[in-house]
Amino acid sequence: MSGPQSGIFALGTASHALLEFDARPGAARELVGAVASLREPRTTLGGVNLVAGFRPELWREVVPEEAPTDVEGFNRELVGPDGYTMPATQHDAVLWLSGSAYDVIFDTARSAIATLDLLASVAEESSGWPYRHDRDLTGFIDGSENPDLIDAPEIAVIPEGGPGAGGTILLLQKWSHDAVAWESLPVARQEEVIGRTKDEGVELEDKPDDSHVARTDQDRFGKIFRRNMPYGTVTDHGTMFVGFSAEQQRLATMLESMAGITDGVRDALTLYAQPLTGAYYFIPPAESLRR
């Protein structure tokens, strides 16, 4: 039986680094082995959880017998009927490091970048941290529908019996916030945009059709496991969407719904948040990386 990389479910970590890499010319296949080697020793490195993933097509090229056949990268931008665009910024590999303090994350990230330097360049780098325990920078509780850790693997991990079993699909997006516009809204209007109460995260019974909750309804699209986090500085910040699923379609249809592609109704939250990046990665099971 293939088990998922443990860092996916390592809740409670206070510091994060997300690194996306582009392979240097001719080095893509070798990059997979080099990234996999960062997983050793098999225990965490100095208290750092390290999750490694790859562009789905790249993993399938290198390890075809252990790759899901129906997963692809974020290769085309999503454009809603009103022109609202979610960009496609697919890269070749991703490392997500998390731990209790940023100094050890910083040192481990630098070491990983140096190890991979001859094979890949850093294309995107983001640092993440928690905000008011479990809230995002809108002030609302994030991940209200997240499953507990008992049920999360069933939702996030590809089940046994098929290619890629024990792995998961990651959707990674960096969303920039228009904090001034958002904070100028009355709380009642913010609650209509999100579809939940701000203080307690209770879903509104009469939530608008364009509310964020309505446009990403997991009862409709399927359950996902989210590890979102704030990123950035005081003057330039937003949310890193870090979503895992056993099926890529759940993630893809949620994005289409948010952009209004499905029915012309755009997520009201997108009036105050803009995606800057978009990539899908296959996160292989730990056994596959060791092999």
PDB file of C-alpha atoms in Angstrom:
ATOM      1  CA  MET A   1       0.000   0.000   0.000  1.00  0.00           C
ATOM      2  CA  SER A   2       1.321   3.457  -0.938  1.00  0.00           C
ATOM      3  CA  GLY A   3       0.945   6.199   1.644  1.00  0.00           C
ATOM      4  CA  PRO A   4       0.796   9.954   1.006  1.00  0.00           C
ATOM      5  CA  GLN A   5       3.586  12.341   1.903  1.00  0.00           C
ATOM      6  CA  SER A   6       3.034  13.090   5.584  1.00  0.00           C
ATOM      7  CA  GLY A   7       3.598  16.843   5.354  1.00  0.00           C
ATOM      8  CA  ILE A   8       0.284  17.260   3.520  1.00  0.00           C
ATOM      9  CA  PHE A   9      -1.540  16.600   6.768  1.00  0.00           C
ATOM     10  CA  ALA A  10       0.918  18.259   9.202  1.00  0.00           C
ATOM     11  CA  LEU A  11      -1.474  20.836  10.640  1.00  0.00           C
ATOM     12  CA  GLY A  12      -0.417  23.509  13.098  1.00  0.00           C
ATOM     13  CA  THR A  13       2.771  24.609  11.369  1.00  0.00           C
ATOM     14  CA  ALA A  14       3.478  28.309  11.728  1.00  0.00           C
ATOM     15  CA  SER A  15       5.940  28.959   8.900  1.00  0.00           C
ATOM     16  CA  HIS A  16       5.855  27.953   5.253  1.00  0.00           C
ATOM     17  CA  ALA A  17       7.875  28.301   2.067  1.00  0.00           C
ATOM     18  CA  LEU A  18       6.459  27.404  -1.336  1.00  0.00           C
ATOM     19  CA  LEU A  19       9.025  27.066  -4.116  1.00  0.00           C
ATOM     20  CA  GLU A  20       8.171  26.396  -7.764  1.00  0.00           C
ATOM     21  CA  PHE A  21      10.941  25.369 -10.158  1.00  0.00           C
ATOM     22  CA  ASP A  22      11.490  25.369 -13.902  1.00  0.00           C
ATOM     23  CA  ALA A  23      13.845  22.689 -15.199  1.00  0.00           C
ATOM     24  CA  ARG A  24      16.907  23.876 -17.070  1.00  0.00           C
ATOM     25  CA  PRO A  25      17.112  22.775 -20.724  1.00  0.00           C
ATOM     26  CA  GLY A  26      17.502  19.013 -20.985  1.00  0.00           C
ATOM     27  CA  ALA A  27      17.363  18.471 -17.204  1.00  0.00           C
ATOM     28  CA  ALA A  28      13.672  17.737 -16.590  1.00  0.00           C
ATOM     29  CA  ARG A  29      13.994  13.991 -16.049  1.00  0.00           C
ATOM     30  CA  GLU A  30      17.066  14.367 -13.850  1.00  0.00           C
ATOM     31  CA  LEU A  31      15.225  17.005 -11.810  1.00  0.00           C
ATOM     32  CA  VAL A  32      12.630  14.443 -10.734  1.00  0.00           C
ATOM     33  CA  GLY A  33      15.306  12.235  -9.189  1.00  0.00           C
ATOM     34  CA  ALA A  34      17.028  15.173  -7.528  1.00  0.00           C
ATOM     35  CA  VAL A  35      13.804  16.440  -5.963  1.00  0.00           C
ATOM     36  CA  ALA A  36      12.951  12.931  -4.790  1.00  0.00           C
ATOM     37  CA  SER A  37      16.357  12.681  -3.099  1.00  0.00           C
ATOM     38  CA  LEU A  38      15.465  15.662  -0.912  1.00  0.00           C
ATOM     39  CA  ARG A  39      13.007  13.376   0.856  1.00  0.00           C
ATOM     40  CA  GLU A  40      15.870  11.496   2.531  1.00  0.00           C
ATOM     41  CA  PRO A  41      16.360  10.898   5.354  1.00  0.00           C
ATOM     42  CA  ARG A  42      12.805   9.694   5.642  1.00  0.00           C
ATOM     43  CA  THR A  43      12.170  11.545   8.873  1.00  0.00           C
ATOM     44  CA  THR A  44      11.602  15.282   8.815  1.00  0.00           C
ATOM     45  CA  LEU A  45      14.650  17.448   8.259  1.00  0.00           C
ATOM     46  CA  GLY A  46      15.329  19.491  11.376  1.00  0.00           C
ATOM     47  CA  GLY A  47      11.650  19.708  12.164  1.00  0.00           C
ATOM     48  CA  VAL A  48      10.692  20.658   8.586  1.00  0.00           C
ATOM     49  CA  ASN A  49       7.909  18.902   6.711  1.00  0.00           C
ATOM     50  CA  LEU A  50       8.811  18.689   3.025  1.00  0.00           C
ATOM     51  CA  VAL A  51       6.210  17.943   0.351  1.00  0.00           C
ATOM     52  CA  ALA A  52       7.450  17.462  -3.222  1.00  0.00           C
ATOM     53  CA  GLY A  53       5.433  17.429  -6.442  1.00  0.00           C
ATOM     54  CA  PHE A  54       5.787  17.624 -10.191  1.00  0.00           C
ATOM     55  CA  ARG A  55       4.078  18.848 -13.313  1.00  0.00           C
ATOM     56  CA  PRO A  56       1.757  15.905 -14.051  1.00  0.00           C
ATOM     57  CA  GLU A  57       3.071  15.386 -17.576  1.00  0.00           C
ATOM     58  CA  LEU A  58       6.665  15.303 -16.307  1.00  0.00           C
ATOM     59  CA  TRP A  59       5.992  12.706 -13.626  1.00  0.00           C
ATOM     60  CA  ARG A  60       4.083  10.612 -16.181  1.00  0.00           C
ATOM     61  CA  GLU A  61       7.047  10.795 -18.568  1.00  0.00           C
ATOM     62  CA  VAL A  62       9.505   9.616 -15.929  1.00  0.00           C
ATOM     63  CA  VAL A  63       7.352   7.135 -13.958  1.00  0.00           C
ATOM     64  CA  PRO A  64       4.488   6.204 -16.322  1.00  0.00           C
ATOM     65  CA  GLU A  65       3.456   3.100 -14.373  1.00  0.00           C
ATOM     66  CA  GLU A  66       2.839   5.167 -11.203  1.00  0.00           C
ATOM     67  CA  ALA A  67       1.148   8.210 -12.691  1.00  0.00           C
ATOM     68  CA  PRO A  68      -2.559   9.008 -13.034  1.00  0.00           C
ATOM     69  CA  THR A  69      -3.473   9.126 -16.700  1.00  0.00           C
ATOM     70  CA  ASP A  70      -6.126  11.847 -16.575  1.00  0.00           C
ATOM     71  CA  VAL A  71      -4.259  14.645 -14.745  1.00  0.00           C
ATOM     72  CA  GLU A  72      -2.676  17.555 -16.596  1.00  0.00           C
ATOM     73  CA  GLY A  73      -0.945  20.796 -15.735  1.00  0.00           C
ATOM     74  CA  PHE A  74      -2.589  24.221 -15.577  1.00  0.00           C
ATOM     75  CA  ASN A  75      -1.725  24.710 -19.237  1.00  0.00           C
ATOM     76  CA  ARG A  76      -4.420  27.165 -20.335  1.00  0.00           C
ATOM     77  CA  GLU A  77      -5.736  30.280 -18.665  1.00  0.00           C
ATOM     78  CA  LEU A  78      -9.380  30.318 -17.606  1.00  0.00           C
ATOM     79  CA  VAL A  79     -11.351  33.245 -19.023  1.00  0.00           C
ATOM     80  CA  GLY A  80     -14.847  34.031 -17.812  1.00  0.00           C
ATOM     81  CA  PRO A  81     -17.591  35.468 -20.021  1.00  0.00           C
ATOM     82  CA  ASP A  82     -16.832  38.976 -18.743  1.00  0.00           C
ATOM     83  CA  GLY A  83     -13.095  38.615 -19.407  1.00  0.00           C
ATOM     84  CA  TYR A  84     -12.076  37.804 -15.836  1.00  0.00           C
ATOM     85  CA  THR A  85      -8.948  35.692 -16.165  1.00  0.00           C
ATOM     86  CA  MET A  86      -7.244  33.069 -14.029  1.00  0.00           C
ATOM     87  CA  PRO A  87      -3.688  32.806 -15.366  1.00  0.00           C
ATOM     88  CA  ALA A  88      -1.872  29.562 -16.162  1.00  0.00           C
ATOM     89  CA  THR A  89       1.673  29.664 -14.776  1.00  0.00           C
ATOM     90  CA  GLN A  90       2.575  25.984 -14.740  1.00  0.00           C
ATOM     91  CA  HIS A  91       6.082  25.018 -13.613  1.00  0.00           C
ATOM     92  CA  ASP A  92       7.936  21.712 -13.461  1.00  0.00           C
ATOM     93  CA  ALA A  93       8.267  21.015  -9.743  1.00  0.00           C
ATOM     94  CA  VAL A  94       7.124  22.322  -6.385  1.00  0.00           C
ATOM     95  CA  LEU A  95       8.495  22.100  -2.865  1.00  0.00           C
ATOM     96  CA  TRP A  96       6.362  23.005   0.126  1.00  0.00           C
ATOM     97  CA  LEU A  97       8.289  23.323   3.373  1.00  0.00           C
ATOM     98  CA  SER A  98       6.498  23.845   6.668  1.00  0.00           C
ATOM     99  CA  GLY A  99       7.581  23.949  10.278  1.00  0.00           C
ATOM    100  CA  SER A 100       7.344  25.671  13.620  1.00  0.00           C
ATOM    101  CA  ALA A 101       9.767  28.539  12.938  1.00  0.00           C
ATOM    102  CA  TYR A 102      10.938  30.391   9.861  1.00  0.00           C
ATOM    103  CA  ASP A 103      14.671  30.181  10.541  1.00  0.00           C
ATOM    104  CA  VAL A 104      14.792  26.423   9.941  1.00  0.00           C
ATOM    105  CA  ILE A 105      12.437  26.800   6.937  1.00  0.00           C
ATOM    106  CA  PHE A 106      14.760  29.470   5.547  1.00  0.00           C
ATOM    107  CA  ASP A 107      17.874  27.335   5.947  1.00  0.00           C
ATOM    108  CA  THR A 108      16.258  24.186   4.527  1.00  0.00           C
ATOM    109  CA  ALA A 109      14.822  26.090   1.557  1.00  0.00           C
ATOM    110  CA  ARG A 110      18.223  27.615   0.763  1.00  0.00           C
ATOM    111  CA  SER A 111      19.827  24.190   0.942  1.00  0.00           C
ATOM    112  CA  ALA A 112      17.204  22.690  -1.388  1.00  0.00           C
ATOM    113  CA  ILE A 113      17.622  25.512  -3.919  1.00  0.00           C
ATOM    114  CA  ALA A 114      21.396  25.058  -3.878  1.00  0.00           C
ATOM    115  CA  THR A 115      21.066  21.298  -4.348  1.00  0.00           C
ATOM    116  CA  LEU A 116      18.810  21.752  -7.391  1.00  0.00           C
ATOM    117  CA  ASP A 117      20.595  24.756  -8.868  1.00  0.00           C
ATOM    118  CA  LEU A 118      22.305  22.947 -11.742  1.00  0.00           C
ATOM    119  CA  LEU A 119      19.014  21.364 -12.784  1.00  0.00           C
ATOM    120  CA  ALA A 120      16.363  24.015 -12.142  1.00  0.00           C
ATOM    121  CA  SER A 121      15.763  27.681 -11.398  1.00  0.00           C
ATOM    122  CA  VAL A 122      13.293  29.099  -8.877  1.00  0.00           C
ATOM    123  CA  ALA A 123      10.310  30.461 -10.804  1.00  0.00           C
ATOM    124  CA  GLU A 124       8.046  31.390  -7.872  1.00  0.00           C
ATOM    125  CA  GLU A 125       8.769  31.815  -4.176  1.00  0.00           C
ATOM    126  CA  SER A 126       6.230  32.589  -1.462  1.00  0.00           C
ATOM    127  CA  SER A 127       6.442  32.658   2.319  1.00  0.00           C
ATOM    128  CA  GLY A 128       3.347  31.839   4.347  1.00  0.00           C
ATOM    129  CA  TRP A 129       2.222  32.216   7.938  1.00  0.00           C
ATOM    130  CA  PRO A 130      -0.976  31.862   9.985  1.00  0.00           C
ATOM    131  CA  TYR A 131      -3.243  34.822  10.680  1.00  0.00           C
ATOM    132  CA  ARG A 132      -5.306  34.997  13.871  1.00  0.00           C
ATOM    133  CA  HIS A 133      -5.104  31.236  14.273  1.00  0.00           C
ATOM    134  CA  ASP A 134      -7.483  30.069  11.513  1.00  0.00           C
ATOM    135  CA  ARG A 135      -8.467  33.160   9.501  1.00  0.00           C
ATOM    136  CA  ASP A 136      -7.402  34.467   6.128  1.00  0.00           C
ATOM    137  CA  LEU A 137      -6.656  38.120   5.421  1.00  0.00           C
ATOM    138  CA  THR A 138     -10.318  38.873   4.707  1.00  0.00           C
ATOM    139  CA  GLY A 139     -10.878  38.286   8.438  1.00  0.00           C
ATOM    140  CA  PHE A 140     -13.053  35.217   7.831  1.00  0.00           C
ATOM    141  CA  ILE A 141     -12.354  31.684   9.077  1.00  0.00           C
ATOM    142  CA  ASP A 142     -10.626  29.762   6.298  1.00  0.00           C
ATOM    143  CA  GLY A 143     -11.327  26.110   5.552  1.00  0.00           C
ATOM    144  CA  SER A 144     -14.654  25.906   7.367  1.00  0.00           C
ATOM    145  CA  GLU A 145     -15.592  22.820   5.331  1.00  0.00           C
ATOM    146  CA  ASN A 146     -12.235  21.103   5.699  1.00  0.00           C
ATOM    147  CA  PRO A 147     -12.518  17.468   6.795  1.00  0.00           C
ATOM    148  CA  ASP A 148     -10.808  16.366   9.984  1.00  0.00           C
ATOM    149  CA  LEU A 149      -7.563  14.437   9.733  1.00  0.00           C
ATOM    150  CA  ILE A 150      -9.379  11.105  10.005  1.00  0.00           C
ATOM    151  CA  ASP A 151     -11.417  11.773   6.864  1.00  0.00           C
ATOM    152  CA  ALA A 152      -8.974  14.000   4.955  1.00  0.00           C
ATOM    153  CA  PRO A 153      -6.950  11.179   3.313  1.00  0.00           C
ATOM    154  CA  GLU A 154     -10.103   9.641   1.872  1.00  0.00           C
ATOM    155  CA  ILE A 155     -10.876  12.973   0.188  1.00  0.00           C
ATOM    156  CA  ALA A 156      -7.385  14.024  -0.835  1.00  0.00           C
ATOM    157  CA  VAL A 157      -5.574  10.786  -1.661  1.00  0.00           C
ATOM    158  CA  ILE A 158      -6.035   8.697  -4.817  1.00  0.00           C
ATOM    159  CA  PRO A 159      -7.389   5.324  -3.654  1.00  0.00           C
ATOM    160  CA  GLU A 160      -5.687   1.976  -4.105  1.00  0.00           C
ATOM    161  CA  GLY A 161      -6.317   0.049  -7.277  1.00  0.00           C
ATOM    162  CA  GLY A 162      -5.371   2.632  -9.868  1.00  0.00           C
ATOM    163  CA  PRO A 163      -2.301   4.457 -11.185  1.00  0.00           C
ATOM    164  CA  GLY A 164      -1.050   7.121  -8.830  1.00  0.00           C
ATOM    165  CA  ALA A 165      -2.595   5.456  -5.776  1.00  0.00           C
ATOM    166  CA  GLY A 166      -1.398   7.101  -2.589  1.00  0.00           C
ATOM    167  CA  GLY A 167      -0.685  10.371  -4.382  1.00  0.00           C
ATOM    168  CA  THR A 168      -2.773  13.510  -4.614  1.00  0.00           C
ATOM    169  CA  ILE A 169      -3.408  16.434  -6.967  1.00  0.00           C
ATOM    170  CA  LEU A 170      -2.416  19.886  -5.745  1.00  0.00           C
ATOM    171  CA  LEU A 171      -3.884  23.127  -7.061  1.00  0.00           C
ATOM    172  CA  LEU A 172      -1.593  26.008  -6.133  1.00  0.00           C
ATOM    173  CA  GLN A 173      -2.622  29.630  -6.722  1.00  0.00           C
ATOM    174  CA  LYS A 174      -1.416  32.950  -5.376  1.00  0.00           C
ATOM    175  CA  TRP A 175      -4.331  35.367  -4.875  1.00  0.00           C
ATOM    176  CA  SER A 176      -3.648  39.084  -4.356  1.00  0.00           C
ATOM    177  CA  HIS A 177      -6.125  40.987  -2.165  1.00  0.00           C
ATOM    178  CA  ASP A 178      -7.465  44.485  -2.737  1.00  0.00           C
ATOM    179  CA  ALA A 179      -7.401  45.142   0.991  1.00  0.00           C
ATOM    180  CA  VAL A 180      -8.532  48.764   0.747  1.00  0.00           C
ATOM    181  CA  ALA A 181     -11.639  47.932  -1.274  1.00  0.00           C
ATOM    182  CA  TRP A 182     -12.466  44.921   0.889  1.00  0.00           C
ATOM    183  CA  GLU A 183     -12.059  46.686   4.209  1.00  0.00           C
ATOM    184  CA  SER A 184     -14.235  49.565   3.013  1.00  0.00           C
ATOM    185  CA  LEU A 185     -17.224  47.193   2.832  1.00  0.00           C
ATOM    186  CA  PRO A 186     -19.625  46.944   5.772  1.00  0.00           C
ATOM    187  CA  VAL A 187     -19.401  43.613   7.564  1.00  0.00           C
ATOM    188  CA  ALA A 188     -22.894  42.686   6.364  1.00  0.00           C
ATOM    189  CA  ARG A 189     -21.782  43.087   2.735  1.00  0.00           C
ATOM    190  CA  GLN A 190     -18.594  41.120   3.384  1.00  0.00           C
ATOM    191  CA  GLU A 191     -20.742  38.305   4.754  1.00  0.00           C
ATOM    192  CA  GLU A 192     -22.875  38.349   1.603  1.00  0.00           C
ATOM    193  CA  VAL A 193     -19.748  38.118  -0.557  1.00  0.00           C
ATOM    194  CA  ILE A 194     -18.361  35.158   1.409  1.00  0.00           C
ATOM    195  CA  GLY A 195     -21.686  33.500   2.242  1.00  0.00           C
ATOM    196  CA  ARG A 196     -20.825  33.048   5.932  1.00  0.00           C
ATOM    197  CA  THR A 197     -20.928  35.068   9.119  1.00  0.00           C
ATOM    198  CA  LYS A 198     -17.625  36.760   9.836  1.00  0.00           C
ATOM    199  CA  ASP A 199     -17.236  36.017  13.528  1.00  0.00           C
ATOM    200  CA  GLU A 200     -18.273  32.362  13.651  1.00  0.00           C
ATOM    201  CA  GLY A 201     -18.154  31.143  10.058  1.00  0.00           C
ATOM    202  CA  VAL A 202     -21.777  29.997   9.996  1.00  0.00           C
ATOM    203  CA  GLU A 203     -23.129  29.530   6.476  1.00  0.00           C
ATOM    204  CA  LEU A 204     -25.893  32.000   5.593  1.00  0.00           C
ATOM    205  CA  GLU A 205     -29.256  30.399   4.932  1.00  0.00           C
ATOM    206  CA  ASP A 206     -30.035  33.018   2.281  1.00  0.00           C
ATOM    207  CA  LYS A 207     -26.534  33.333   0.813  1.00  0.00           C
ATOM    208  CA  PRO A 208     -26.480  34.995  -2.636  1.00  0.00           C
ATOM    209  CA  ASP A 209     -25.896  32.848  -5.717  1.00  0.00           C
ATOM    210  CA  ASP A 210     -22.664  34.746  -6.401  1.00  0.00           C
ATOM    211  CA  SER A 211     -21.274  34.289  -2.880  1.00  0.00           C
ATOM    212  CA  HIS A 212     -17.972  32.471  -2.536  1.00  0.00           C
ATOM    213  CA  VAL A 213     -19.585  29.608  -0.624  1.00  0.00           C
ATOM    214  CA  ALA A 214     -22.224  29.127  -3.310  1.00  0.00           C
ATOM    215  CA  ARG A 215     -19.714  29.241  -6.172  1.00  0.00           C
ATOM    216  CA  THR A 216     -17.419  26.653  -4.510  1.00  0.00           C
ATOM    217  CA  ASP A 217     -20.085  24.415  -2.975  1.00  0.00           C
ATOM    218  CA  GLN A 218     -18.291  21.185  -2.081  1.00  0.00           C
ATOM    219  CA  ASP A 219     -21.553  19.279  -1.822  1.00  0.00           C
ATOM    220  CA  ARG A 220     -21.932  20.048  -5.515  1.00  0.00           C
ATOM    221  CA  PHE A 221     -18.377  19.809  -6.835  1.00  0.00           C
ATOM    222  CA  GLY A 222     -16.861  17.303  -4.426  1.00  0.00           C
ATOM    223  CA  LYS A 223     -14.793  17.567  -1.274  1.00  0.00           C
ATOM    224  CA  ILE A 224     -11.239  18.885  -1.172  1.00  0.00           C
ATOM    225  CA  PHE A 225      -8.631  19.357   1.563  1.00  0.00           C
ATOM    226  CA  ARG A 226      -7.283  22.887   1.900  1.00  0.00           C
ATOM    227  CA  ARG A 227      -4.063  24.128   3.495  1.00  0.00           C
ATOM    228  CA  ASN A 228      -4.428  27.805   2.553  1.00  0.00           C
ATOM    229  CA  MET A 229      -2.200  30.429   4.139  1.00  0.00           C
ATOM    230  CA  PRO A 230      -1.592  34.183   3.959  1.00  0.00           C
ATOM    231  CA  TYR A 231       1.529  35.310   2.113  1.00  0.00           C
ATOM    232  CA  GLY A 232       3.426  38.524   1.590  1.00  0.00           C
ATOM    233  CA  THR A 233       4.157  41.786   3.332  1.00  0.00           C
ATOM    234  CA  VAL A 234       2.148  44.546   4.951  1.00  0.00           C
ATOM    235  CA  THR A 235       1.885  46.416   1.638  1.00  0.00           C
ATOM    236  CA  ASP A 236       1.585  43.439  -0.731  1.00  0.00           C
ATOM    237  CA  HIS A 237      -0.245  40.381   0.528  1.00  0.00           C
ATOM    238  CA  GLY A 238      -2.943  37.845  -0.153  1.00  0.00           C
ATOM    239  CA  THR A 239      -3.781  34.172   0.070  1.00  0.00           C
ATOM    240  CA  MET A 240      -1.948  31.111  -1.163  1.00  0.00           C
ATOM    241  CA  PHE A 241      -4.600  28.610  -2.191  1.00  0.00           C
ATOM    242  CA  VAL A 242      -3.219  25.151  -1.426  1.00  0.00           C
ATOM    243  CA  GLY A 243      -5.903  22.614  -2.308  1.00  0.00           C
ATOM    244  CA  PHE A 244      -5.578  18.826  -2.478  1.00  0.00           C
ATOM    245  CA  SER A 245      -7.950  16.351  -4.074  1.00  0.00           C
ATOM    246  CA  ALA A 246      -8.028  12.752  -5.226  1.00  0.00           C
ATOM    247  CA  GLU A 247      -9.693  13.999  -8.434  1.00  0.00           C
ATOM    248  CA  GLN A 248      -8.525  16.958 -10.496  1.00  0.00           C
ATOM    249  CA  GLN A 249     -12.026  17.563 -11.831  1.00  0.00           C
ATOM    250  CA  ARG A 250     -13.260  18.747  -8.427  1.00  0.00           C
ATOM    251  CA  LEU A 251     -10.670  21.516  -8.397  1.00  0.00           C
ATOM    252  CA  ALA A 252     -11.114  22.432 -12.060  1.00  0.00           C
ATOM    253  CA  THR A 253     -14.892  22.785 -11.909  1.00  0.00           C
ATOM    254  CA  MET A 254     -14.669  24.947  -8.784  1.00  0.00           C
ATOM    255  CA  LEU A 255     -12.391  27.367 -10.635  1.00  0.00           C
ATOM    256  CA  GLU A 256     -14.706  27.410 -13.647  1.00  0.00           C
ATOM    257  CA  SER A 257     -17.622  28.174 -11.348  1.00  0.00           C
ATOM    258  CA  MET A 258     -15.725  31.021  -9.675  1.00  0.00           C
ATOM    259  CA  ALA A 259     -14.905  32.574 -13.063  1.00  0.00           C
ATOM    260  CA  GLY A 260     -18.512  32.255 -14.210  1.00  0.00           C
ATOM    261  CA  ILE A 261     -17.651  29.890 -17.052  1.00  0.00           C
ATOM    262  CA  THR A 262     -20.342  27.381 -16.099  1.00  0.00           C
ATOM    263  CA  ASP A 263     -23.365  29.679 -15.912  1.00  0.00           C
ATOM    264  CA  GLY A 264     -22.212  33.283 -16.302  1.00  0.00           C
ATOM    265  CA  VAL A 265     -22.346  33.995 -12.552  1.00  0.00           C
ATOM    266  CA  ARG A 266     -18.963  35.125 -11.258  1.00  0.00           C
ATOM    267  CA  ASP A 267     -17.831  34.655  -7.663  1.00  0.00           C
ATOM    268  CA  ALA A 268     -18.300  37.979  -5.845  1.00  0.00           C
ATOM    269  CA  LEU A 269     -15.011  37.442  -4.008  1.00  0.00           C
ATOM    270  CA  THR A 270     -13.167  37.827  -7.313  1.00  0.00           C
ATOM    271  CA  LEU A 271     -14.125  41.518  -7.251  1.00  0.00           C
ATOM    272  CA  TYR A 272     -11.656  41.879  -4.383  1.00  0.00           C
ATOM    273  CA  ALA A 273      -9.096  39.156  -5.142  1.00  0.00           C
ATOM    274  CA  GLN A 274      -7.117  38.389  -8.277  1.00  0.00           C
ATOM    275  CA  PRO A 275      -5.165  35.191  -8.985  1.00  0.00           C
ATOM    276  CA  LEU A 276      -1.584  35.882  -9.998  1.00  0.00           C
ATOM    277  CA  THR A 277      -0.511  32.281 -10.560  1.00  0.00           C
ATOM    278  CA  GLY A 278      -2.064  28.902 -11.286  1.00  0.00           C
ATOM    279  CA  ALA A 279      -0.500  25.439 -11.386  1.00  0.00           C
ATOM    280  CA  TYR A 280      -1.438  21.803 -10.848  1.00  0.00           C
ATOM    281  CA  TYR A 281       1.072  19.346  -9.425  1.00  0.00           C
ATOM    282  CA  PHE A 282       0.957  15.623  -8.859  1.00  0.00           C
ATOM    283  CA  ILE A 283       2.208  14.860  -5.356  1.00  0.00           C
ATOM    284  CA  PRO A 284       3.479  11.260  -5.540  1.00  0.00           C
ATOM    285  CA  PRO A 285       3.134   8.877  -2.622  1.00  0.00           C
ATOM    286  CA  ALA A 286       6.139   8.593  -0.362  1.00  0.00           C
ATOM    287  CA  GLU A 287       6.981   5.086  -1.605  1.00  0.00           C
ATOM    288  CA  SER A 288       7.176   6.264  -5.203  1.00  0.00           C
ATOM    289  CA  LEU A 289       9.652   8.981  -4.260  1.00  0.00           C
ATOM    290  CA  ARG A 290      11.796   6.514  -2.334  1.00  0.00           C
ATOM    291  CA  ARG A 291      11.883   4.187  -5.335  1.00  0.00           C
TER     292      ARG A 291
END
